[in-house]
Coordinates of C-alpha atoms in Angstrom, one line a residue:
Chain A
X1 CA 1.7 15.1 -21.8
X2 CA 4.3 16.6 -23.9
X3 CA 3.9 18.5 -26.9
X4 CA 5.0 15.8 -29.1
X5 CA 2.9 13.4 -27.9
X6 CA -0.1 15.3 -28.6
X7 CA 1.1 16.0 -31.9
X8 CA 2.0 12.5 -32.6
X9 CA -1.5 11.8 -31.5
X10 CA -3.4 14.8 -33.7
X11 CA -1.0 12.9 -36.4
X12 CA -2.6 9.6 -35.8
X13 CA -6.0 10.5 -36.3
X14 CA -4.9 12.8 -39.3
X15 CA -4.0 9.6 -40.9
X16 CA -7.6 7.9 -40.1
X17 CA -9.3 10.8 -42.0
X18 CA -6.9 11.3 -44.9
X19 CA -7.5 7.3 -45.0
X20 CA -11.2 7.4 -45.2
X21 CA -11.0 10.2 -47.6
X22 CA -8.6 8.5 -50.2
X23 CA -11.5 5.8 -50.5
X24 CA -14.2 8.6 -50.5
X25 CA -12.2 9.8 -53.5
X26 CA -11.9 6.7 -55.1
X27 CA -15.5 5.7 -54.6
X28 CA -16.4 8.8 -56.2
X29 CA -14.3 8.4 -59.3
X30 CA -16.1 4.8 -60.0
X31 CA -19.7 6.7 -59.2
X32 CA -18.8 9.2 -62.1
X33 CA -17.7 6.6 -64.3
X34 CA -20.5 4.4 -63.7
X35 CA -23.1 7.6 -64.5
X36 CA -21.5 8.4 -67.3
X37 CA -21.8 5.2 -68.8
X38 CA -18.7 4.5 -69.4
X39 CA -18.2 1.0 -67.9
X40 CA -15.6 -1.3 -70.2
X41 CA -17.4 -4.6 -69.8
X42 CA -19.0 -6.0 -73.0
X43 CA -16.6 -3.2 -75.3
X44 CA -15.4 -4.7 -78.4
X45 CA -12.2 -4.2 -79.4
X46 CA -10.9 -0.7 -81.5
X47 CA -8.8 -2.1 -84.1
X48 CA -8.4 1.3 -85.9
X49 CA -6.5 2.5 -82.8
X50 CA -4.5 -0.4 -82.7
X51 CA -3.6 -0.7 -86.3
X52 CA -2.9 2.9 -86.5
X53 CA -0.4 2.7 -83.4
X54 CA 1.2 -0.3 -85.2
X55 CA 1.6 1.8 -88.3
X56 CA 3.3 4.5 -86.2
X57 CA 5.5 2.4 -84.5
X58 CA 6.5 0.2 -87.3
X59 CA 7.6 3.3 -89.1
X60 CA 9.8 4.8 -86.4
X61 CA 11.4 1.5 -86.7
X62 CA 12.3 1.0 -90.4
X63 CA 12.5 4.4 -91.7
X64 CA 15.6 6.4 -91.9
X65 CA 15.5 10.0 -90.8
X66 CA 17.1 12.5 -89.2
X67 CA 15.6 15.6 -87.5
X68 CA 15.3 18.7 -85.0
X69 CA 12.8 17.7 -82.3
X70 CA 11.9 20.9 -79.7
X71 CA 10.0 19.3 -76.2
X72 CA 8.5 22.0 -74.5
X73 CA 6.9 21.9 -71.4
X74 CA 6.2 23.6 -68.1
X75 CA 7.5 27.0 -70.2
X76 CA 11.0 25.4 -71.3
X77 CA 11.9 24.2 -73.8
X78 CA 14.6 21.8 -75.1
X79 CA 15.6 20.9 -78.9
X80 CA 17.4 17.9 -79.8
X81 CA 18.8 16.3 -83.0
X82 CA 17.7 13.0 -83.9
X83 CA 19.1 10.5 -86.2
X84 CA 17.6 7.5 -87.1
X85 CA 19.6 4.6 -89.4
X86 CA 18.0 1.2 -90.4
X87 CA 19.7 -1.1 -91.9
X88 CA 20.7 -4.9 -92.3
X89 CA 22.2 -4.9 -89.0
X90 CA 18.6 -3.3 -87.4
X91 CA 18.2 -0.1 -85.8
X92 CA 20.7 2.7 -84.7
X93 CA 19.3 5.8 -83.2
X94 CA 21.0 8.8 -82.1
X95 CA 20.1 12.0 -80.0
X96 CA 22.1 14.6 -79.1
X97 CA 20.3 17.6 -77.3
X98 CA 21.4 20.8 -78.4
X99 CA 21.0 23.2 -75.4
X100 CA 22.7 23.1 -72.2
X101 CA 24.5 20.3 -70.9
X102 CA 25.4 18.4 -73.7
X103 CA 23.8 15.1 -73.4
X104 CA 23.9 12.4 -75.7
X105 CA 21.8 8.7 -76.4
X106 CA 22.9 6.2 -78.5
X107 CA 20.3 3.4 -79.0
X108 CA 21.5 0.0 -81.1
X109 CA 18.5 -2.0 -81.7
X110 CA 17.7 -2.6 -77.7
X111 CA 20.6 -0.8 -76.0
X112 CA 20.6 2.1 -75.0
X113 CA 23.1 4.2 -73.8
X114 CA 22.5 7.6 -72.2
X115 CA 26.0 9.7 -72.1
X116 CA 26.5 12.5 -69.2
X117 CA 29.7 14.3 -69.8
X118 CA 29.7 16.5 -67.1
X119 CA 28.6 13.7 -64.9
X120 CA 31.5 11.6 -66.2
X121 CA 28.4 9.1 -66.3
X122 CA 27.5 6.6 -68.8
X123 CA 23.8 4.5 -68.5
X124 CA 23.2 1.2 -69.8
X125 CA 19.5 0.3 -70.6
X126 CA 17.7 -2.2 -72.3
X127 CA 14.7 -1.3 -74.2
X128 CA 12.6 -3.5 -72.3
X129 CA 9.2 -2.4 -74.3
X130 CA 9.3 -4.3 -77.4
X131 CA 6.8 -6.2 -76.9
X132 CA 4.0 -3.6 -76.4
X133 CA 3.9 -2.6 -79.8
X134 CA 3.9 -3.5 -82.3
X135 CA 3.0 -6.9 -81.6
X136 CA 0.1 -5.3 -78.9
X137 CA -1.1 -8.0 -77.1
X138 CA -4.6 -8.6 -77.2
X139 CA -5.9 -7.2 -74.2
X140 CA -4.3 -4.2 -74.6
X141 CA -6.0 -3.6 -77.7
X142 CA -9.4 -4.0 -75.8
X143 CA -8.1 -1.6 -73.2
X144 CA -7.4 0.9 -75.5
X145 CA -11.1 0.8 -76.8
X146 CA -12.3 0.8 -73.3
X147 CA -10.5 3.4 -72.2
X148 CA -9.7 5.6 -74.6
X149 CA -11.8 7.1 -77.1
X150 CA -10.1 7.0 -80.6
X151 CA -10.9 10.3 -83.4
X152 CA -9.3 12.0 -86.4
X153 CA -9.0 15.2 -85.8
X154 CA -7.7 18.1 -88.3
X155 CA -4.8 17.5 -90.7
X156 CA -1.6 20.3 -90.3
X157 CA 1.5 20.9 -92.1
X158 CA 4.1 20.0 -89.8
X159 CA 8.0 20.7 -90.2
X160 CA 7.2 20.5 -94.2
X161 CA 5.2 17.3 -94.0
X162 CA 1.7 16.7 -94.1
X163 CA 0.3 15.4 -91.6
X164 CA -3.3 13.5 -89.7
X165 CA -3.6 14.3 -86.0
X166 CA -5.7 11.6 -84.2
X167 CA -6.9 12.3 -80.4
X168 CA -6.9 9.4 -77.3
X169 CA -9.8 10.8 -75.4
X170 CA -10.2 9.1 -71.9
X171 CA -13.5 8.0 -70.6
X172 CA -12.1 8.5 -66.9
X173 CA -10.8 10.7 -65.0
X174 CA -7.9 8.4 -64.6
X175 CA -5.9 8.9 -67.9
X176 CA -4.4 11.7 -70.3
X177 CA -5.6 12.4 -73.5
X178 CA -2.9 11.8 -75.9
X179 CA -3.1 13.7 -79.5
X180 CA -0.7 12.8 -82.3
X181 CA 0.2 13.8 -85.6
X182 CA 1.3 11.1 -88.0
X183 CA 3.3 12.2 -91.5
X184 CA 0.0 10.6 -94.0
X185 CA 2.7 8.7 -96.3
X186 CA 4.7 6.9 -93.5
X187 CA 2.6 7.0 -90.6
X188 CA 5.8 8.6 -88.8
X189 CA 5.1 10.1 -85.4
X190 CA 6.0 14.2 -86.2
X191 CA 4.1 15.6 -82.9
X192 CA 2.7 14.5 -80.1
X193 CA 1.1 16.3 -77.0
X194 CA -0.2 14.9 -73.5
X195 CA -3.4 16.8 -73.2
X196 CA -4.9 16.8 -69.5
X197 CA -8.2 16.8 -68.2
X198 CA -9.5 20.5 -69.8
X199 CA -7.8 19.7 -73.2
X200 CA -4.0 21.5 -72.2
X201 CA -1.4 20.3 -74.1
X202 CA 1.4 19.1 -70.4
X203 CA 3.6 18.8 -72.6
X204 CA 4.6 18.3 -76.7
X205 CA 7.3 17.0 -78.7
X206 CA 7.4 18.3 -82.1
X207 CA 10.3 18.2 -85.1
X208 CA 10.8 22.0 -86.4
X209 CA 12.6 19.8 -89.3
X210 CA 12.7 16.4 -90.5
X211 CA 14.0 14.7 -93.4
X212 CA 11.9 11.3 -93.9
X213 CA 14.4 8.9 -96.1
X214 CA 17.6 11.0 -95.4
X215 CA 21.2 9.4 -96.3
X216 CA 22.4 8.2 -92.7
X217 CA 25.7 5.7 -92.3
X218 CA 26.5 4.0 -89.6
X219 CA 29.7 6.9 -88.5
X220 CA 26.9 9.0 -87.7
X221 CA 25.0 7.1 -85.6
X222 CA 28.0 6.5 -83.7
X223 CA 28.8 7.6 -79.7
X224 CA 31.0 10.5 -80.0
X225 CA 32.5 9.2 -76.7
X226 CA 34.1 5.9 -78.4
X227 CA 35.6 4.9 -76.6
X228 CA 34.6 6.1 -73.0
X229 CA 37.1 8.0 -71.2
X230 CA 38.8 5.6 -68.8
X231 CA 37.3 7.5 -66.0
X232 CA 33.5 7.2 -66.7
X233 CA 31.1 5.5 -64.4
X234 CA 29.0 3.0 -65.9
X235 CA 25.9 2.0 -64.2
X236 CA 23.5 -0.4 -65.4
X237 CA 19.8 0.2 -65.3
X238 CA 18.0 -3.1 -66.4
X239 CA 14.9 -4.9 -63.6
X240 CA 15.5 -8.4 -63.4
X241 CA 12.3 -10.1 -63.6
X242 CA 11.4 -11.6 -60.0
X243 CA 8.9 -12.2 -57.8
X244 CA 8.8 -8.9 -55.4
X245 CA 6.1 -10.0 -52.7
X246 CA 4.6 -6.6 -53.6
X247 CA 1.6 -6.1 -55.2
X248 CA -1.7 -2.9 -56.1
X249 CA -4.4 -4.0 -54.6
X250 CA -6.8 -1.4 -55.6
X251 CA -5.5 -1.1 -59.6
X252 CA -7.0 1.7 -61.7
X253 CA -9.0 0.2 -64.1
X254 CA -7.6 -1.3 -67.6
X255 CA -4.0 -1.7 -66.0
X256 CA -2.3 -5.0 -66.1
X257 CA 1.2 -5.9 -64.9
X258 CA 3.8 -5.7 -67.7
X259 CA 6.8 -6.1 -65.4
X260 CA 8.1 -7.2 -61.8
X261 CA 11.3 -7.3 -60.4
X262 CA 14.4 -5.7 -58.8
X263 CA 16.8 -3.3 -60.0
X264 CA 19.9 -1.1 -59.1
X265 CA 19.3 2.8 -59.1
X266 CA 21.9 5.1 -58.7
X267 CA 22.7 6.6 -55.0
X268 CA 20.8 4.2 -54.1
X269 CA 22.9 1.4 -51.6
X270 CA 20.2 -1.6 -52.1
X271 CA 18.2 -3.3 -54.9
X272 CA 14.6 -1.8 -55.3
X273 CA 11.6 -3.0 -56.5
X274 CA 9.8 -2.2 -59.6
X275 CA 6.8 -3.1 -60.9
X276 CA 5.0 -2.0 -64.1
X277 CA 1.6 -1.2 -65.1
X278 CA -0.1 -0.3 -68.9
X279 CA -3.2 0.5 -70.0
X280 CA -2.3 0.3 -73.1
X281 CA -1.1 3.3 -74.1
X282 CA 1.0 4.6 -70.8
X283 CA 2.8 3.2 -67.7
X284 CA 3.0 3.6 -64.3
X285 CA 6.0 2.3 -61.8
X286 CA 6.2 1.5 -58.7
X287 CA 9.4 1.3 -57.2
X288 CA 9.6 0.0 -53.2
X289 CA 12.8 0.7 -51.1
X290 CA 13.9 0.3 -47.7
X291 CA 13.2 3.6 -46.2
X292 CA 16.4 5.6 -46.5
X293 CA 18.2 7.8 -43.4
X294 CA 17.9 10.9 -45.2
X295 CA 14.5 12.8 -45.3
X296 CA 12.6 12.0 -48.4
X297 CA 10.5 14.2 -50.6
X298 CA 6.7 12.9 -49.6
X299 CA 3.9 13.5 -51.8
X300 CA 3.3 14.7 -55.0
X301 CA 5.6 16.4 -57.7
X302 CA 5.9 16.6 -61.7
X303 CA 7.8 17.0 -64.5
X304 CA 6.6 17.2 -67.7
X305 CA 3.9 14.7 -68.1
X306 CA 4.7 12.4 -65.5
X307 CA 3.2 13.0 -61.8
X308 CA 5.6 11.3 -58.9
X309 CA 4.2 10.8 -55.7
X310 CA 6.0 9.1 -52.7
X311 CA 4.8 7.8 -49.2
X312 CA 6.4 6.4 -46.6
X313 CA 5.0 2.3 -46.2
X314 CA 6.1 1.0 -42.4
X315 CA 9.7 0.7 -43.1
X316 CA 9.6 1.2 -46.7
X317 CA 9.7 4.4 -49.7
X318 CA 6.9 3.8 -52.0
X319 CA 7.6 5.7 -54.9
X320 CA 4.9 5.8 -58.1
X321 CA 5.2 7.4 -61.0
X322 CA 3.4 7.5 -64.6
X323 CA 2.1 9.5 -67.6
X324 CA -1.1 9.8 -66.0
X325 CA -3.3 12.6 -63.9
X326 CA -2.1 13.0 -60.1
X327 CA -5.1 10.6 -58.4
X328 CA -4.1 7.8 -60.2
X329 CA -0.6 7.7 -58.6
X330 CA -2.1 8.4 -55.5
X331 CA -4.4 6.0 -55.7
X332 CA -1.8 3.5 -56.7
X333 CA 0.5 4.5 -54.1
X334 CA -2.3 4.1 -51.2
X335 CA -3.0 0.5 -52.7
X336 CA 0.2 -1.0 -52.9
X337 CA 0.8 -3.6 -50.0
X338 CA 3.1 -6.4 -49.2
X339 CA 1.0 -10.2 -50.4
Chain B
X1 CA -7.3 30.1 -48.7
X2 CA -10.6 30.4 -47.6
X3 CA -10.9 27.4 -46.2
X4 CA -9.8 29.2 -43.0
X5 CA -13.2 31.4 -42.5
X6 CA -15.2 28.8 -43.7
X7 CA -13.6 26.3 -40.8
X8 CA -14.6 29.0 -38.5
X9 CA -17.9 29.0 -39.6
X10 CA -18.3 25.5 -38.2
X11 CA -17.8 27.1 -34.7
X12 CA -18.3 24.4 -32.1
X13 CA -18.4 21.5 -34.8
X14 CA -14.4 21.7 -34.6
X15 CA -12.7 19.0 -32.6
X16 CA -11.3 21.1 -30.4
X17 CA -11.7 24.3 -28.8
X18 CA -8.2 26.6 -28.1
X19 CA -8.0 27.4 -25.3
X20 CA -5.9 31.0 -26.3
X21 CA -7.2 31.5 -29.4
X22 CA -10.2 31.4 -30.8
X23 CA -11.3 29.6 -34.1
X24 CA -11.6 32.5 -35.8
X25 CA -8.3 33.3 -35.0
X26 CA -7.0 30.6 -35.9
X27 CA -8.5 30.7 -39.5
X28 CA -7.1 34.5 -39.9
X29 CA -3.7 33.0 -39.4
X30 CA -3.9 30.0 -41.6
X31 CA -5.6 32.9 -44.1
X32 CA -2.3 35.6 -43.5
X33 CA -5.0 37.9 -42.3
X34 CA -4.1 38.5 -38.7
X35 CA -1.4 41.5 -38.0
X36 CA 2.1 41.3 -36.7
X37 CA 1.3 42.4 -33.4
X38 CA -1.4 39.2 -33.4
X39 CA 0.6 37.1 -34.9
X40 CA 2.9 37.5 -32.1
X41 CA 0.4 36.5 -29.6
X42 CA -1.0 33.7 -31.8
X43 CA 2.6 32.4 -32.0
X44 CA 2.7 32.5 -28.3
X45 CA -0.7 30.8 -27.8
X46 CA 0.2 28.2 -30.4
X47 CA 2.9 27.2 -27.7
X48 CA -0.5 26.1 -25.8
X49 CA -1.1 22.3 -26.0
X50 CA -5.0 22.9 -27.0
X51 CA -3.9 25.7 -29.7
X52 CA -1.6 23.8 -31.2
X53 CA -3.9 20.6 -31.8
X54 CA -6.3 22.4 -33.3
X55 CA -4.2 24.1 -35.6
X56 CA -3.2 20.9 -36.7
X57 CA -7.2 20.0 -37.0
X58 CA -7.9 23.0 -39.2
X59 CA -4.6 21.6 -41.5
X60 CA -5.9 18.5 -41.8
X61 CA -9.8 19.1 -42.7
X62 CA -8.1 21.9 -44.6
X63 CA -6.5 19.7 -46.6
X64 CA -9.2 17.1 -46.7
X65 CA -12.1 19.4 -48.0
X66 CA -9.5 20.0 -51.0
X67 CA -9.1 16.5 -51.3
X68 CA -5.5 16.7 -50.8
X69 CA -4.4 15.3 -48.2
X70 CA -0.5 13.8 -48.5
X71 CA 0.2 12.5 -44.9
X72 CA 2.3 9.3 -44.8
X73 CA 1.8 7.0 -42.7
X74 CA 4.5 6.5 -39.9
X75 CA 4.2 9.9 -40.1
X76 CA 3.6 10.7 -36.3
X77 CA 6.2 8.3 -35.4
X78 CA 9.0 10.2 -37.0
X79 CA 7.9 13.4 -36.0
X80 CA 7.8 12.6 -32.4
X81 CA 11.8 11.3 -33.0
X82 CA 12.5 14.1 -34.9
X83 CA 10.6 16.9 -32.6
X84 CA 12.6 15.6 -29.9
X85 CA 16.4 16.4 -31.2
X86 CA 14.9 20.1 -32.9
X87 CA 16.9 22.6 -31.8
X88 CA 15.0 25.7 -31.0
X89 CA 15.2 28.3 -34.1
X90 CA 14.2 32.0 -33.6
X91 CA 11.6 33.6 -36.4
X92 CA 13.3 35.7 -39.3
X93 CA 10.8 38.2 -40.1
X94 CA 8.1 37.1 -42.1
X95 CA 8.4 38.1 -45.7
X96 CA 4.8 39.3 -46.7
X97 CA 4.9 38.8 -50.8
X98 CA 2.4 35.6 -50.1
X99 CA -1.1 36.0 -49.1
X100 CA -0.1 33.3 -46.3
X101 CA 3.1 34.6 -45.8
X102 CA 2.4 35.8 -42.5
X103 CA 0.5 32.1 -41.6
X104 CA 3.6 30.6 -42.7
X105 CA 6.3 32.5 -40.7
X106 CA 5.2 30.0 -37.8
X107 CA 7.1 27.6 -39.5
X108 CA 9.9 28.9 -39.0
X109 CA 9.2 28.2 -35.1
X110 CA 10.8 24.6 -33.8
X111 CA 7.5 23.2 -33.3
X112 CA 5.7 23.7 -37.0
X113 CA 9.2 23.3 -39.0
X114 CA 8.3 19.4 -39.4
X115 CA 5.0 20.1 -40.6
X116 CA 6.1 22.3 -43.2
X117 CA 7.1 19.7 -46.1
X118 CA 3.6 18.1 -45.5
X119 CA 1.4 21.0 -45.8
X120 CA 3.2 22.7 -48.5
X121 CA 3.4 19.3 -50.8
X122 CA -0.7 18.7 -49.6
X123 CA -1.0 22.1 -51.4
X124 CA 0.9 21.3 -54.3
X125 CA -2.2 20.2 -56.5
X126 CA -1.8 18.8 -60.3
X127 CA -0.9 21.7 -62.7
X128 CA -0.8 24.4 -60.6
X129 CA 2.8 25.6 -60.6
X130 CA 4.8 25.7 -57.3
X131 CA 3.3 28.0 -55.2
X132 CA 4.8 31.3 -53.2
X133 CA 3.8 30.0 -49.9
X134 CA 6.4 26.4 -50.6
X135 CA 9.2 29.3 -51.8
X136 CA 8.7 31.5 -48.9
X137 CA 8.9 28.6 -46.4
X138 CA 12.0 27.9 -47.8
X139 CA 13.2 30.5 -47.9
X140 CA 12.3 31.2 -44.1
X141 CA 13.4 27.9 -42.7
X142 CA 15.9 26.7 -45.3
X143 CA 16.2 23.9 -43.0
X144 CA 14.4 21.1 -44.3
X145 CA 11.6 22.4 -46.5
X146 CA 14.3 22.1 -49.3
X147 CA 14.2 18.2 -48.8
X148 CA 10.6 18.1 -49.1
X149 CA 10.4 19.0 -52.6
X150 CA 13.1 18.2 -55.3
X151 CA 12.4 17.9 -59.0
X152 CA 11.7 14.3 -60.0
X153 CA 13.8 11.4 -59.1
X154 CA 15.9 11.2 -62.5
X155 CA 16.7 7.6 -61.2
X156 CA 13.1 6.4 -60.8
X157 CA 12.3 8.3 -64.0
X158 CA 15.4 7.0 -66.5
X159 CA 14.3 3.4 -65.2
X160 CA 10.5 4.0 -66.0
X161 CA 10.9 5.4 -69.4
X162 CA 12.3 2.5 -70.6
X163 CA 9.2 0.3 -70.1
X164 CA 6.3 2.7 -71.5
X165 CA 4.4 1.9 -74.4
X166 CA 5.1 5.6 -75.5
X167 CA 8.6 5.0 -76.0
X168 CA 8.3 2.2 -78.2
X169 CA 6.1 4.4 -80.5
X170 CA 8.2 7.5 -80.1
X171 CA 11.5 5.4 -80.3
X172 CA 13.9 7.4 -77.6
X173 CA 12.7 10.6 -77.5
X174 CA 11.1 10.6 -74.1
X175 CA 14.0 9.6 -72.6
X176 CA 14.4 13.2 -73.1
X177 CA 11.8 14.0 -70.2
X178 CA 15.1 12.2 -68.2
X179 CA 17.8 14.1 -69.3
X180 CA 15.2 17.4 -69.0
X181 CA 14.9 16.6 -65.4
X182 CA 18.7 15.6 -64.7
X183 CA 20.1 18.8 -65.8
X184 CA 17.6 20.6 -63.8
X185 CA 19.0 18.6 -60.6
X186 CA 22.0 19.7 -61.7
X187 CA 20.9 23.2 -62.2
X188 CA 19.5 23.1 -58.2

């Protein structure tokens, strides 16, 4: 017997156990939930939260502003100019970030395009979104009562503005807590902060400055790169709806399928599949690839707020990622099977 | 990194008994507690068929009592492919800044190098930052511990942020967490 057969076979039953303790893990999670009596069935729907995201969202629609916004996490921190415009013609956005590499995105009503001098690279995405707010559908709005629990916390003067800060506390161990400060006369978004499971902020975006109501035209809302140099790569980034033959068969609770289909990623020589999951108030993707020659990072890693974790799946890359604690990617990525 | 003496504790409850080394032993080395002059001869008993399984044993309950456990499937499959075509590597001297620095110079030998990626991601729990032990692997086998661990996927990240509900409340601002994480692949 040689040395890598008796590895392969301490491998195998390695696999059995980590198995068996994935659903230990699970199991427990749904015990804890249960004891602390904080089963969703027969929960009425929250329309504060609801109305209150609405508010929010409507208000980073149709207001014009322009800003400094500062996202800090892991230590770092990055500040970025913001300009919004609203006009007849709908919604213009611009960022530029103002550290580093310059990077710049232009967003006309749902495009959105994401320019990388250095790269030479320009990305092409629809805003795919819309329809979760601020028309929320129905059952998200009971999700969000069921899963989140929705306060006012304290009011702070934020970047010259007053504002109301209101919590998303989870009821599981499954989701973030979100807190947000909204400017009291718009409803605009001025901070927000993923909290995680003792209450510490993962990360925040906050404006240092922002004029609510500022004079914006449409020359400054503008690329700077118009047009593209000749030699710029454009890629396209949109998932075309489609049946995948993929599916989570053990889904956290409160998630429901927002999106399935296949998409082109960059590097990447094949179409991958994607499938998206809300509770509401965050996603999580799945993306499912033929298993690619070169070694792949496997297990978990973060950035920011979002927790990635990959496994390998037979022949196939399971990738899952989401604004959400590390078990419930895992858990995710263990469930996810071919129908 | 206790979990090493408290494995030993279960004495004859472990699956299998080294033949070279002793649990204990086993458990000071997967601790960084043994010397270099032991680590030598655990090294050399590791090369033992019965050493080196339950080495892999203690790993894997290790890993398991802390719940973290991120061993894909296939997983015994590829190794045996890739164990196969491994060159043979010689040990640099173990740097000793980690507590289980001197545990983790036995990657650097051709039979743990594979393993490597897999027990320093199992490690790799939510919010703690990367840990010395991942760096100093990498820094001891540069071979493929440095494809274990990248920052995000920018790609699987850019084409997520489009479809979260906390985009269409924050308009395009976390496409920022993106562009964050492509200049730091850059930056790599």
């Amino acid at each position: 017997m040689c040395a890598a057969d008796v590895m392969a076979q301490a491998a195998r039953q390695a696999r059995v156990r980590v198995g068996s303790c994935v659903v230990v893990t699970a199991a427990a999670l749904l015990l804890t939930r249960s004891a602390l009596g904080c089963a969703p069935a027969g929960t009425s729907a929250d329309p504060q939260a609801a109305e209150w995201l609405q508010r929010a969202a409507q208000a980073a629609r149709s207001l014009n502003y322009s800003g400094t916004l500062v996202y800090r996490h892991n230590g770092r921190e990055e500040t970025t100019r913001v300009l919004h415009l609203a006009d007849s013609s709908g919604e213009h956005e611009k960022l530029i970030n103002l550290d580093g590499e310059a990077r710049e995105v232009v967003r006309n009503n749902d495009q959105i395009r994401c320019y990388y001098p250095d790269a030479k690279v320009i990305r092409l995405e629809s805003r795919a979104s819309r329809n979760a707010f601020p028309s929320l559908m129905q059952q998200q709005r009971n999700t969000l009562a069921q899963y989140y629990n929705f306060n006012k916390a304290e009011t702070e003067r934020i970047a010259g503005l007053e504002t109301q800060a209101y919590i998303f506390q989870p009821k599981d161990g499954l989701r973030y807590g979100h807190k947000l400060w909204a400017d009291v006369a718009t409803g605009l978004l001025v901070k927000a902060q993923l909290l995680n499971e003792r209450g510490f902020p993962l990360e925040q975006f906050q404006f240092s400055d922002l004029q609510i109501g500022a004079k914006i035209d449409r020359e400054m809302v503008r690329p700077t790169f118009t047009p593209p140099p000749a030699d710029w790569q454009m890629v396209p980034g949109d998932t075309a709806p489609q049946d995948t033959g993929w599916q989570v068969k053990d889904l956290p609770p409160g998630f429901t399928k927002l999106v399935e289909g296949y998409r082109t990623l960059r590097g990447k020589p094949k179409k991958v599949a994607h499938l998206v999951y809300s509770d509401g108030l965050v996603a999580v993707s799945v993306f499912v690839e033929d298993m690619p020659e070169a070694p792949q990072p496997i297990g978990l890693s973060q950035q920011g707020g979002v927790n990635v974790y990959s496994r390998q799946l037979s022949d196939h890359l399971v990738t899952v990622l989401g604004e959400t604690p590390s078990a419930t990617v895992r858990q995710i990525a263990y469930s996810v099977a071919h129908r | 990194m206790v979990m090493g003496k408290f494995l030993a504790k279960l004495g004859g409850g472990s699956p299998v008994q080294a033949s070279d080394l002793t649990p204990e032993e086993i458990s000071e080395l997967m601790d960084g507690e043994l010397d270099t002059e032991r680590v030598e001869h655990a090294c050399h008993a590791l090369r033992e068929v019965a050493s080196m399984e339950a080495w892999i044993y203690y790993h894997v309950i290790g890993d398991t009592l802390r719940g973290c456990s991120g061993l894909a499937p296939g997983f015994a499959e590829r190794f045996s492919a890739r164990l196969g075509s491994e060159p043979t590597m010689l040990a640099p001297p173990p740097p000793r800044t980690a507590p289980a620095a001197v545990a983790w110079a036995l990657a650097a030998s051709a039979a743990a190098v594979s393993l490597v990626g897999w027990v320093a991601l199992s490690m790799w729990s939510d919010m703690s930052p990367l840990p010395t032990a991942v760096a100093t692997v990498q820094q001891a086998t540069e071979v493929r511990a440095a494809d274990a661990r990248r920052p995000v996927e920018n790609e699987y990240l850019l084409a997520h942020q489009q479809y979260s509900p906390t985009t269409a409340i924050q308009g395009v601002r976390p496409t920022l967490r993106a562009a964050s994480a492509e200049e730091q692949d850059v930056r790599r």
